[in-house]
PDB file of N, CA and C in Angstrom:
ATOM      1  N   HIS D  13     -88.560  83.662-154.112  1.00  0.00           N
ATOM      2  CA  HIS D  13     -87.997  84.735-153.946  1.00  0.00           C
ATOM      3  C   HIS D  13     -86.931  84.609-153.617  1.00  0.00           C
ATOM      4  N   ALA D  14     -85.444  85.138-154.749  1.00  0.00           N
ATOM      5  CA  ALA D  14     -83.954  85.290-154.329  1.00  0.00           C
ATOM      6  C   ALA D  14     -84.619  86.118-152.918  1.00  0.00           C
ATOM      7  N   GLY D  15     -83.710  86.236-151.186  1.00  0.00           N
ATOM      8  CA  GLY D  15     -83.387  86.595-150.592  1.00  0.00           C
ATOM      9  C   GLY D  15     -84.337  85.821-149.008  1.00  0.00           C
ATOM     10  N   TYR D  16     -85.347  85.286-149.693  1.00  0.00           N
ATOM     11  CA  TYR D  16     -86.582  84.589-148.885  1.00  0.00           C
ATOM     12  C   TYR D  16     -85.406  83.617-147.609  1.00  0.00           C
ATOM     13  N   GLN D  17     -85.828  83.957-146.503  1.00  0.00           N
ATOM     14  CA  GLN D  17     -84.902  82.676-145.869  1.00  0.00           C
ATOM     15  C   GLN D  17     -85.996  81.795-144.588  1.00  0.00           C
ATOM     16  N   PRO D  18     -86.169  80.887-144.682  1.00  0.00           N
ATOM     17  CA  PRO D  18     -87.102  79.826-144.014  1.00  0.00           C
ATOM     18  C   PRO D  18     -85.969  78.922-143.437  1.00  0.00           C
ATOM     19  N   VAL D  19     -86.821  77.949-142.422  1.00  0.00           N
ATOM     20  CA  VAL D  19     -85.627  76.938-142.238  1.00  0.00           C
ATOM     21  C   VAL D  19     -85.892  75.516-142.884  1.00  0.00           C
ATOM     22  N   LEU D  20     -84.402  75.516-142.963  1.00  0.00           N
ATOM     23  CA  LEU D  20     -84.477  74.178-143.424  1.00  0.00           C
ATOM     24  C   LEU D  20     -83.541  72.954-142.831  1.00  0.00           C
ATOM     25  N   ASP D  21     -85.124  71.779-143.040  1.00  0.00           N
ATOM     26  CA  ASP D  21     -84.782  70.770-142.106  1.00  0.00           C
ATOM     27  C   ASP D  21     -83.758  69.599-142.830  1.00  0.00           C
ATOM     28  N   CYS D  22     -82.673  69.112-142.599  1.00  0.00           N
ATOM     29  CA  CYS D  22     -82.430  68.271-143.496  1.00  0.00           C
ATOM     30  C   CYS D  22     -81.409  67.184-142.014  1.00  0.00           C
ATOM     31  N   HIS D  23     -81.686  65.830-142.293  1.00  0.00           N
ATOM     32  CA  HIS D  23     -81.790  65.388-141.267  1.00  0.00           C
ATOM     33  C   HIS D  23     -82.119  65.451-139.998  1.00  0.00           C
ATOM     34  N   THR D  24     -81.294  65.577-138.990  1.00  0.00           N
ATOM     35  CA  THR D  24     -81.728  65.997-137.700  1.00  0.00           C
ATOM     36  C   THR D  24     -81.794  67.543-137.634  1.00  0.00           C
ATOM     37  N   ALA D  25     -80.680  68.611-138.317  1.00  0.00           N
ATOM     38  CA  ALA D  25     -80.539  69.961-138.384  1.00  0.00           C
ATOM     39  C   ALA D  25     -81.589  70.439-138.660  1.00  0.00           C
ATOM     40  N   HIS D  26     -81.932  71.861-137.945  1.00  0.00           N
ATOM     41  CA  HIS D  26     -82.758  72.795-137.972  1.00  0.00           C
ATOM     42  C   HIS D  26     -82.438  74.418-138.672  1.00  0.00           C
ATOM     43  N   VAL D  27     -81.607  74.745-139.781  1.00  0.00           N
ATOM     44  CA  VAL D  27     -81.214  75.742-139.950  1.00  0.00           C
ATOM     45  C   VAL D  27     -81.448  76.510-140.815  1.00  0.00           C
ATOM     46  N   ALA D  28     -81.526  78.134-140.147  1.00  0.00           N
ATOM     47  CA  ALA D  28     -82.007  78.731-141.243  1.00  0.00           C
ATOM     48  C   ALA D  28     -81.277  78.904-142.444  1.00  0.00           C
ATOM     49  N   CYS D  29     -81.601  79.193-143.696  1.00  0.00           N
ATOM     50  CA  CYS D  29     -81.205  79.202-145.084  1.00  0.00           C
ATOM     51  C   CYS D  29     -81.698  80.697-145.766  1.00  0.00           C
ATOM     52  N   LYS D  30     -80.801  81.464-146.659  1.00  0.00           N
ATOM     53  CA  LYS D  30     -81.428  81.859-147.201  1.00  0.00           C
ATOM     54  C   LYS D  30     -81.208  81.617-148.808  1.00  0.00           C
ATOM     55  N   PHE D  31     -82.437  81.805-149.141  1.00  0.00           N
ATOM     56  CA  PHE D  31     -82.232  81.279-150.584  1.00  0.00           C
ATOM     57  C   PHE D  31     -81.324  82.696-151.200  1.00  0.00           C
ATOM     58  N   SER D  32     -80.053  82.312-151.977  1.00  0.00           N
ATOM     59  CA  SER D  32     -79.358  83.318-152.423  1.00  0.00           C
ATOM     60  C   SER D  32     -79.388  84.026-153.636  1.00  0.00           C
ATOM     61  N   GLU D  33     -80.370  82.400-154.552  1.00  0.00           N
ATOM     62  CA  GLU D  33     -80.324  82.856-155.883  1.00  0.00           C
ATOM     63  C   GLU D  33     -80.937  81.754-157.100  1.00  0.00           C
ATOM     64  N   ILE D  34     -82.124  81.468-158.021  1.00  0.00           N
ATOM     65  CA  ILE D  34     -82.851  81.247-158.445  1.00  0.00           C
ATOM     66  C   ILE D  34     -82.010  80.814-159.477  1.00  0.00           C
ATOM     67  N   LYS D  35     -81.373  79.600-159.981  1.00  0.00           N
ATOM     68  CA  LYS D  35     -80.578  79.918-161.155  1.00  0.00           C
ATOM     69  C   LYS D  35     -81.639  79.309-161.891  1.00  0.00           C
ATOM     70  N   GLN D  36     -82.657  78.289-162.216  1.00  0.00           N
ATOM     71  CA  GLN D  36     -83.094  77.887-163.562  1.00  0.00           C
ATOM     72  C   GLN D  36     -84.222  77.258-162.439  1.00  0.00           C
ATOM     73  N   LYS D  37     -85.585  77.119-163.388  1.00  0.00           N
ATOM     74  CA  LYS D  37     -87.274  76.621-163.223  1.00  0.00           C
ATOM     75  C   LYS D  37     -86.851  75.504-164.419  1.00  0.00           C
ATOM     76  N   ILE D  38     -87.231  74.068-163.645  1.00  0.00           N
ATOM     77  CA  ILE D  38     -87.205  72.968-164.060  1.00  0.00           C
ATOM     78  C   ILE D  38     -88.982  72.342-164.242  1.00  0.00           C
ATOM     79  N   ASP D  39     -88.668  71.736-166.059  1.00  0.00           N
ATOM     80  CA  ASP D  39     -89.933  70.789-165.413  1.00  0.00           C
ATOM     81  C   ASP D  39     -89.757  69.813-165.199  1.00  0.00           C
ATOM     82  N   ARG D  40     -90.758  69.660-163.897  1.00  0.00           N
ATOM     83  CA  ARG D  40     -90.806  68.519-163.131  1.00  0.00           C
ATOM     84  C   ARG D  40     -90.671  66.857-163.981  1.00  0.00           C
ATOM     85  N   ARG D  41     -91.839  67.012-165.306  1.00  0.00           N
ATOM     86  CA  ARG D  41     -91.754  65.905-165.908  1.00  0.00           C
ATOM     87  C   ARG D  41     -90.220  65.618-166.667  1.00  0.00           C
ATOM     88  N   SER D  42     -89.849  66.456-167.273  1.00  0.00           N
ATOM     89  CA  SER D  42     -88.855  66.020-168.449  1.00  0.00           C
ATOM     90  C   SER D  42     -87.180  66.279-167.717  1.00  0.00           C
ATOM     91  N   GLY D  43     -87.047  67.223-166.909  1.00  0.00           N
ATOM     92  CA  GLY D  43     -86.173  67.596-166.600  1.00  0.00           C
ATOM     93  C   GLY D  43     -85.280  68.998-167.398  1.00  0.00           C
ATOM     94  N   LYS D  44     -85.955  69.195-167.867  1.00  0.00           N
ATOM     95  CA  LYS D  44     -85.646  70.606-169.666  1.00  0.00           C
ATOM     96  C   LYS D  44     -85.802  72.092-168.585  1.00  0.00           C
ATOM     97  N   VAL D  45     -84.805  72.755-168.704  1.00  0.00           N
ATOM     98  CA  VAL D  45     -84.835  73.821-168.238  1.00  0.00           C
ATOM     99  C   VAL D  45     -85.805  74.620-168.389  1.00  0.00           C
ATOM    100  N   LEU D  46     -86.527  75.294-168.159  1.00  0.00           N
ATOM    101  CA  LEU D  46     -87.575  76.144-168.307  1.00  0.00           C
ATOM    102  C   LEU D  46     -87.453  77.364-168.591  1.00  0.00           C
ATOM    103  N   GLU D  47     -87.154  78.484-167.788  1.00  0.00           N
ATOM    104  CA  GLU D  47     -86.406  79.736-167.613  1.00  0.00           C
ATOM    105  C   GLU D  47     -85.585  79.979-166.454  1.00  0.00           C
ATOM    106  N   GLU D  48     -84.283  80.358-167.328  1.00  0.00           N
ATOM    107  CA  GLU D  48     -82.901  80.829-166.562  1.00  0.00           C
ATOM    108  C   GLU D  48     -83.325  81.955-165.676  1.00  0.00           C
ATOM    109  N   ASN D  49     -82.887  81.904-164.309  1.00  0.00           N
ATOM    110  CA  ASN D  49     -82.694  83.451-163.165  1.00  0.00           C
ATOM    111  C   ASN D  49     -84.242  83.801-163.273  1.00  0.00           C
ATOM    112  N   PRO D  50     -85.351  82.595-162.727  1.00  0.00           N
ATOM    113  CA  PRO D  50     -86.296  83.635-162.614  1.00  0.00           C
ATOM    114  C   PRO D  50     -87.016  84.161-161.504  1.00  0.00           C
ATOM    115  N   LYS D  51     -87.613  85.184-161.253  1.00  0.00           N
ATOM    116  CA  LYS D  51     -87.578  85.976-160.289  1.00  0.00           C
ATOM    117  C   LYS D  51     -88.351  85.396-158.808  1.00  0.00           C
ATOM    118  N   ALA D  52     -89.012  84.790-158.955  1.00  0.00           N
ATOM    119  CA  ALA D  52     -89.947  83.746-158.282  1.00  0.00           C
ATOM    120  C   ALA D  52     -90.397  82.078-158.733  1.00  0.00           C
ATOM    121  N   VAL D  53     -90.544  81.463-157.531  1.00  0.00           N
ATOM    122  CA  VAL D  53     -91.264  80.056-158.214  1.00  0.00           C
ATOM    123  C   VAL D  53     -91.764  80.091-157.433  1.00  0.00           C
ATOM    124  N   LYS D  54     -93.014  78.856-157.994  1.00  0.00           N
ATOM    125  CA  LYS D  54     -94.685  79.174-157.288  1.00  0.00           C
ATOM    126  C   LYS D  54     -95.218  77.529-156.532  1.00  0.00           C
ATOM    127  N   SER D  55     -95.959  77.581-156.311  1.00  0.00           N
ATOM    128  CA  SER D  55     -96.233  75.978-155.751  1.00  0.00           C
ATOM    129  C   SER D  55     -96.490  75.357-156.648  1.00  0.00           C
ATOM    130  N   GLY D  56     -96.041  73.965-156.770  1.00  0.00           N
ATOM    131  CA  GLY D  56     -95.605  72.983-157.779  1.00  0.00           C
ATOM    132  C   GLY D  56     -94.851  73.214-158.512  1.00  0.00           C
ATOM    133  N   ASP D  57     -94.251  74.361-158.796  1.00  0.00           N
ATOM    134  CA  ASP D  57     -92.590  74.034-159.908  1.00  0.00           C
ATOM    135  C   ASP D  57     -91.599  74.145-159.224  1.00  0.00           C
ATOM    136  N   ALA D  58     -90.752  72.894-159.549  1.00  0.00           N
ATOM    137  CA  ALA D  58     -89.072  72.356-159.681  1.00  0.00           C
ATOM    138  C   ALA D  58     -88.130  73.430-159.951  1.00  0.00           C
ATOM    139  N   ALA D  59     -87.497  73.793-158.792  1.00  0.00           N
ATOM    140  CA  ALA D  59     -86.334  74.819-159.568  1.00  0.00           C
ATOM    141  C   ALA D  59     -84.944  74.159-159.165  1.00  0.00           C
ATOM    142  N   MET D  60     -83.746  74.945-159.418  1.00  0.00           N
ATOM    143  CA  MET D  60     -82.445  74.794-158.891  1.00  0.00           C
ATOM    144  C   MET D  60     -82.076  75.891-158.442  1.00  0.00           C
ATOM    145  N   ILE D  61     -81.783  76.053-156.628  1.00  0.00           N
ATOM    146  CA  ILE D  61     -81.594  77.420-156.081  1.00  0.00           C
ATOM    147  C   ILE D  61     -80.086  77.096-155.127  1.00  0.00           C
ATOM    148  N   THR D  62     -79.274  78.349-155.059  1.00  0.00           N
ATOM    149  CA  THR D  62     -78.611  77.777-154.019  1.00  0.00           C
ATOM    150  C   THR D  62     -78.523  78.551-153.030  1.00  0.00           C
ATOM    151  N   LEU D  63     -78.760  77.618-152.080  1.00  0.00           N
ATOM    152  CA  LEU D  63     -79.067  78.323-150.486  1.00  0.00           C
ATOM    153  C   LEU D  63     -77.495  78.402-149.470  1.00  0.00           C
ATOM    154  N   VAL D  64     -77.845  79.234-148.892  1.00  0.00           N
ATOM    155  CA  VAL D  64     -76.464  79.809-148.416  1.00  0.00           C
ATOM    156  C   VAL D  64     -77.270  79.655-146.694  1.00  0.00           C
ATOM    157  N   PRO D  65     -76.284  78.584-145.728  1.00  0.00           N
ATOM    158  CA  PRO D  65     -77.051  78.533-144.358  1.00  0.00           C
ATOM    159  C   PRO D  65     -76.428  79.285-143.188  1.00  0.00           C
ATOM    160  N   SER D  66     -77.300  79.736-142.870  1.00  0.00           N
ATOM    161  CA  SER D  66     -76.948  80.519-141.228  1.00  0.00           C
ATOM    162  C   SER D  66     -75.606  80.372-140.685  1.00  0.00           C
ATOM    163  N   LYS D  67     -75.852  79.095-140.577  1.00  0.00           N
ATOM    164  CA  LYS D  67     -74.396  78.571-139.690  1.00  0.00           C
ATOM    165  C   LYS D  67     -74.318  77.517-140.094  1.00  0.00           C
ATOM    166  N   PRO D  68     -73.006  76.718-139.892  1.00  0.00           N
ATOM    167  CA  PRO D  68     -72.504  75.515-140.343  1.00  0.00           C
ATOM    168  C   PRO D  68     -73.714  73.876-139.711  1.00  0.00           C
ATOM    169  N   MET D  69     -73.769  74.026-141.185  1.00  0.00           N
ATOM    170  CA  MET D  69     -74.030  72.469-141.115  1.00  0.00           C
ATOM    171  C   MET D  69     -74.024  71.462-141.935  1.00  0.00           C
ATOM    172  N   CYS D  70     -74.371  70.207-141.427  1.00  0.00           N
ATOM    173  CA  CYS D  70     -73.725  68.697-141.861  1.00  0.00           C
ATOM    174  C   CYS D  70     -74.824  67.879-142.905  1.00  0.00           C
ATOM    175  N   VAL D  71     -74.355  67.989-144.285  1.00  0.00           N
ATOM    176  CA  VAL D  71     -75.202  67.893-145.503  1.00  0.00           C
ATOM    177  C   VAL D  71     -73.902  67.229-146.571  1.00  0.00           C
ATOM    178  N   GLU D  72     -74.907  66.372-147.477  1.00  0.00           N
ATOM    179  CA  GLU D  72     -74.109  65.733-148.120  1.00  0.00           C
ATOM    180  C   GLU D  72     -75.266  65.950-150.026  1.00  0.00           C
ATOM    181  N   SER D  73     -74.102  65.529-150.643  1.00  0.00           N
ATOM    182  CA  SER D  73     -75.215  65.556-152.261  1.00  0.00           C
ATOM    183  C   SER D  73     -75.680  64.146-151.836  1.00  0.00           C
ATOM    184  N   PHE D  74     -77.323  64.092-152.641  1.00  0.00           N
ATOM    185  CA  PHE D  74     -78.393  62.966-152.618  1.00  0.00           C
ATOM    186  C   PHE D  74     -77.612  61.901-153.259  1.00  0.00           C
ATOM    187  N   ALA D  75     -76.803  62.348-154.239  1.00  0.00           N
ATOM    188  CA  ALA D  75     -75.484  61.186-155.369  1.00  0.00           C
ATOM    189  C   ALA D  75     -74.665  60.431-154.552  1.00  0.00           C
ATOM    190  N   GLU D  76     -74.348  60.530-153.411  1.00  0.00           N
ATOM    191  CA  GLU D  76     -73.308  60.059-152.723  1.00  0.00           C
ATOM    192  C   GLU D  76     -73.320  59.929-151.596  1.00  0.00           C
ATOM    193  N   TYR D  77     -74.410  60.643-150.535  1.00  0.00           N
ATOM    194  CA  TYR D  77     -75.446  59.723-149.350  1.00  0.00           C
ATOM    195  C   TYR D  77     -76.668  60.235-149.221  1.00  0.00           C
ATOM    196  N   PRO D  78     -77.517  59.114-149.817  1.00  0.00           N
ATOM    197  CA  PRO D  78     -78.694  59.781-150.179  1.00  0.00           C
ATOM    198  C   PRO D  78     -79.705  60.349-148.721  1.00  0.00           C
ATOM    199  N   PRO D  79     -79.224  59.583-147.030  1.00  0.00           N
ATOM    200  CA  PRO D  79     -80.207  60.377-146.387  1.00  0.00           C
ATOM    201  C   PRO D  79     -79.588  61.763-145.722  1.00  0.00           C
ATOM    202  N   LEU D  80     -78.053  61.900-146.024  1.00  0.00           N
ATOM    203  CA  LEU D  80     -78.345  63.312-146.100  1.00  0.00           C
ATOM    204  C   LEU D  80     -78.357  64.276-147.056  1.00  0.00           C
ATOM    205  N   GLY D  81     -78.526  64.009-147.951  1.00  0.00           N
ATOM    206  CA  GLY D  81     -78.999  64.906-149.127  1.00  0.00           C
ATOM    207  C   GLY D  81     -80.376  64.795-149.531  1.00  0.00           C
ATOM    208  N   ARG D  82     -81.196  64.690-148.753  1.00  0.00           N
ATOM    209  CA  ARG D  82     -83.001  64.894-149.003  1.00  0.00           C
ATOM    210  C   ARG D  82     -83.159  66.186-147.449  1.00  0.00           C
ATOM    211  N   PHE D  83     -84.185  67.247-148.372  1.00  0.00           N
ATOM    212  CA  PHE D  83     -84.415  68.236-147.047  1.00  0.00           C
ATOM    213  C   PHE D  83     -85.609  69.162-147.369  1.00  0.00           C
ATOM    214  N   ALA D  84     -86.181  69.478-146.093  1.00  0.00           N
ATOM    215  CA  ALA D  84     -87.197  69.854-146.584  1.00  0.00           C
ATOM    216  C   ALA D  84     -87.263  71.722-145.931  1.00  0.00           C
ATOM    217  N   VAL D  85     -88.026  72.374-147.243  1.00  0.00           N
ATOM    218  CA  VAL D  85     -87.724  73.982-146.502  1.00  0.00           C
ATOM    219  C   VAL D  85     -89.285  73.797-145.522  1.00  0.00           C
ATOM    220  N   ARG D  86     -88.992  74.876-144.567  1.00  0.00           N
ATOM    221  CA  ARG D  86     -90.212  75.095-143.946  1.00  0.00           C
ATOM    222  C   ARG D  86     -90.338  76.644-143.156  1.00  0.00           C
ATOM    223  N   ASP D  87     -91.354  76.997-143.398  1.00  0.00           N
ATOM    224  CA  ASP D  87     -91.955  78.194-142.834  1.00  0.00           C
ATOM    225  C   ASP D  87     -93.171  78.930-141.946  1.00  0.00           C
ATOM    226  N   MET D  88     -93.147  78.760-141.278  1.00  0.00           N
ATOM    227  CA  MET D  88     -93.955  79.231-139.616  1.00  0.00           C
ATOM    228  C   MET D  88     -94.463  77.833-139.482  1.00  0.00           C
ATOM    229  N   ARG D  89     -93.829  76.829-139.575  1.00  0.00           N
ATOM    230  CA  ARG D  89     -94.016  74.920-139.225  1.00  0.00           C
ATOM    231  C   ARG D  89     -94.294  74.502-140.253  1.00  0.00           C
ATOM    232  N   GLN D  90     -94.726  74.953-141.325  1.00  0.00           N
ATOM    233  CA  GLN D  90     -95.046  74.341-142.411  1.00  0.00           C
ATOM    234  C   GLN D  90     -94.412  73.899-143.484  1.00  0.00           C
ATOM    235  N   THR D  91     -94.439  72.927-144.067  1.00  0.00           N
ATOM    236  CA  THR D  91     -93.195  72.354-145.009  1.00  0.00           C
ATOM    237  C   THR D  91     -94.018  73.441-146.698  1.00  0.00           C
ATOM    238  N   VAL D  92     -93.030  74.072-147.085  1.00  0.00           N
ATOM    239  CA  VAL D  92     -93.126  74.720-148.456  1.00  0.00           C
ATOM    240  C   VAL D  92     -92.646  74.224-149.485  1.00  0.00           C
ATOM    241  N   ALA D  93     -91.312  73.168-149.186  1.00  0.00           N
ATOM    242  CA  ALA D  93     -90.972  72.840-150.291  1.00  0.00           C
ATOM    243  C   ALA D  93     -90.023  71.625-150.179  1.00  0.00           C
ATOM    244  N   VAL D  94     -89.399  70.562-150.718  1.00  0.00           N
ATOM    245  CA  VAL D  94     -88.537  69.690-150.416  1.00  0.00           C
ATOM    246  C   VAL D  94     -88.084  69.282-151.661  1.00  0.00           C
ATOM    247  N   GLY D  95     -87.090  68.995-151.522  1.00  0.00           N
ATOM    248  CA  GLY D  95     -85.901  68.381-152.287  1.00  0.00           C
ATOM    249  C   GLY D  95     -84.918  67.657-151.872  1.00  0.00           C
ATOM    250  N   VAL D  96     -83.714  67.946-152.679  1.00  0.00           N
ATOM    251  CA  VAL D  96     -82.388  66.809-152.833  1.00  0.00           C
ATOM    252  C   VAL D  96     -81.650  68.122-152.923  1.00  0.00           C
ATOM    253  N   ILE D  97     -80.022  67.569-152.581  1.00  0.00           N
ATOM    254  CA  ILE D  97     -78.888  68.095-152.765  1.00  0.00           C
ATOM    255  C   ILE D  97     -78.368  67.568-153.306  1.00  0.00           C
ATOM    256  N   LYS D  98     -78.105  68.230-154.526  1.00  0.00           N
ATOM    257  CA  LYS D  98     -77.523  68.217-156.448  1.00  0.00           C
ATOM    258  C   LYS D  98     -75.479  68.050-155.715  1.00  0.00           C
ATOM    259  N   THR D  99     -75.043  70.130-155.224  1.00  0.00           N
ATOM    260  CA  THR D  99     -73.579  69.908-154.925  1.00  0.00           C
ATOM    261  C   THR D  99     -73.522  70.453-153.299  1.00  0.00           C
ATOM    262  N   VAL D 100     -72.650  70.738-153.395  1.00  0.00           N
ATOM    263  CA  VAL D 100     -72.380  71.318-151.651  1.00  0.00           C
ATOM    264  C   VAL D 100     -70.945  71.926-152.031  1.00  0.00           C
ATOM    265  N   GLU D 101     -71.009  73.165-151.359  1.00  0.00           N
ATOM    266  CA  GLU D 101     -69.640  73.362-151.403  1.00  0.00           C
ATOM    267  C   GLU D 101     -68.942  73.948-149.771  1.00  0.00           C
ATOM    268  N   LYS D 102     -68.412  73.369-149.930  1.00  0.00           N
ATOM    269  CA  LYS D 102     -67.333  73.400-148.593  1.00  0.00           C
ATOM    270  C   LYS D 102     -66.524  74.151-148.315  1.00  0.00           C
ATOM    271  N   VAL D 103     -67.476  74.739-146.950  1.00  0.00           N
ATOM    272  CA  VAL D 103     -66.296  76.166-146.362  1.00  0.00           C
ATOM    273  C   VAL D 103     -65.699  75.957-145.050  1.00  0.00           C
ATOM    274  N   GLU D 104     -64.283  76.200-145.273  1.00  0.00           N
ATOM    275  CA  GLU D 104     -63.845  75.805-143.682  1.00  0.00           C
ATOM    276  C   GLU D 104     -64.075  76.922-143.244  1.00  0.00           C
ATOM    277  N   ALA D 105     -64.784  76.656-141.743  1.00  0.00           N
ATOM    278  CA  ALA D 105     -65.216  77.073-140.925  1.00  0.00           C
ATOM    279  C   ALA D 105     -63.968  77.415-139.832  1.00  0.00           C
ATOM    280  N   ALA D 106     -64.045  78.453-139.600  1.00  0.00           N
ATOM    281  CA  ALA D 106     -62.657  79.047-138.371  1.00  0.00           C
ATOM    282  C   ALA D 106     -63.289  78.901-137.334  1.00  0.00           C
ATOM    283  N   GLY D 107     -63.745  78.087-136.623  1.00  0.00           N
ATOM    284  CA  GLY D 107     -64.860  77.888-135.594  1.00  0.00           C
ATOM    285  C   GLY D 107     -63.942  77.696-134.153  1.00  0.00           C
ATOM    286  N   LYS D 108     -63.833  78.072-132.968  1.00  0.00           N
ATOM    287  CA  LYS D 108     -63.345  77.657-131.902  1.00  0.00           C
ATOM    288  C   LYS D 108     -63.837  76.392-131.376  1.00  0.00           C
ATOM    289  N   MET D 109     -62.242  76.109-131.534  1.00  0.00           N
ATOM    290  CA  MET D 109     -62.626  74.450-130.974  1.00  0.00           C
ATOM    291  C   MET D 109     -62.726  74.158-129.192  1.00  0.00           C
ATOM    292  N   THR D 110     -64.034  73.553-129.157  1.00  0.00           N
ATOM    293  CA  THR D 110     -63.633  72.743-127.387  1.00  0.00           C
ATOM    294  C   THR D 110     -62.761  72.212-126.902  1.00  0.00           C
ATOM    295  N   LYS D 111     -62.015  72.326-125.446  1.00  0.00           N
ATOM    296  CA  LYS D 111     -61.681  71.540-125.001  1.00  0.00           C
ATOM    297  C   LYS D 111     -61.644  70.225-124.895  1.00  0.00           C
ATOM    298  N   SER D 112     -62.492  69.843-125.082  1.00  0.00           N
ATOM    299  CA  SER D 112     -63.047  67.871-125.332  1.00  0.00           C
ATOM    300  C   SER D 112     -62.360  67.740-126.265  1.00  0.00           C
ATOM    301  N   ALA D 113     -62.640  68.530-127.704  1.00  0.00           N
ATOM    302  CA  ALA D 113     -62.424  68.223-129.351  1.00  0.00           C
ATOM    303  C   ALA D 113     -60.920  68.461-129.173  1.00  0.00           C
ATOM    304  N   GLN D 114     -59.800  69.840-128.224  1.00  0.00           N
ATOM    305  CA  GLN D 114     -58.983  69.425-128.046  1.00  0.00           C
ATOM    306  C   GLN D 114     -58.111  68.147-127.609  1.00  0.00           C
ATOM    307  N   LYS D 115     -58.688  67.714-126.848  1.00  0.00           N
ATOM    308  CA  LYS D 115     -58.080  66.812-125.781  1.00  0.00           C
ATOM    309  C   LYS D 115     -57.809  65.411-126.502  1.00  0.00           C
ATOM    310  N   ALA D 116     -59.477  65.259-127.506  1.00  0.00           N
ATOM    311  CA  ALA D 116     -59.282  64.366-128.303  1.00  0.00           C
ATOM    312  C   ALA D 116     -58.340  64.649-129.464  1.00  0.00           C
ATOM    313  N   THR D 117     -58.189  65.303-130.069  1.00  0.00           N
ATOM    314  CA  THR D 117     -56.974  65.041-131.453  1.00  0.00           C
ATOM    315  C   THR D 117     -55.841  65.575-130.421  1.00  0.00           C
ATOM    316  N   GLY D 118     -55.518  65.934-129.186  1.00  0.00           N
ATOM    317  CA  GLY D 118     -54.420  65.346-129.007  1.00  0.00           C
ATOM    318  C   GLY D 118     -53.513  64.353-128.722  1.00  0.00           C
ATOM    319  N   LYS D 119     -54.478  63.395-128.471  1.00  0.00           N
ATOM    320  CA  LYS D 119     -54.385  62.106-127.951  1.00  0.00           C
ATOM    321  C   LYS D 119     -53.906  61.494-129.472  1.00  0.00           C
ATOM    322  N   LYS D 120     -54.629  61.906-130.380  1.00  0.00           N
ATOM    323  CA  LYS D 120     -54.301  60.965-131.560  1.00  0.00           C
ATOM    324  C   LYS D 120     -52.901  61.330-132.310  1.00  0.00           C
ATOM    325  N   LYS D 121     -52.501  61.961-131.518  1.00  0.00           N
ATOM    326  CA  LYS D 121     -50.947  62.664-132.266  1.00  0.00           C
ATOM    327  C   LYS D 121     -49.781  61.362-131.976  1.00  0.00           C
TER     328      LYS D 121
END
């Protein structure tokens, strides 16, 4: 259901992600949309979901780079779901830069 916040394992990253919205429930075999904006998805269902990570994480869409486009959703160390990333909304993080990173960027100029 929307608001669920499990751990998303993608590549080597383990980041808590929030299910912000469940867009549509999909038939696993045909890919046809079964339901728009369902309340929840059950075991065996396929769905398009918007996930929001709690901290910045490095991912790519499955079409662009398959190894960084697969993920597993885990809750209490048990795999709850697996999937592929269709699209990525990149947000510029206004985080602080480490001293070593500042030195590295300073030398390149």
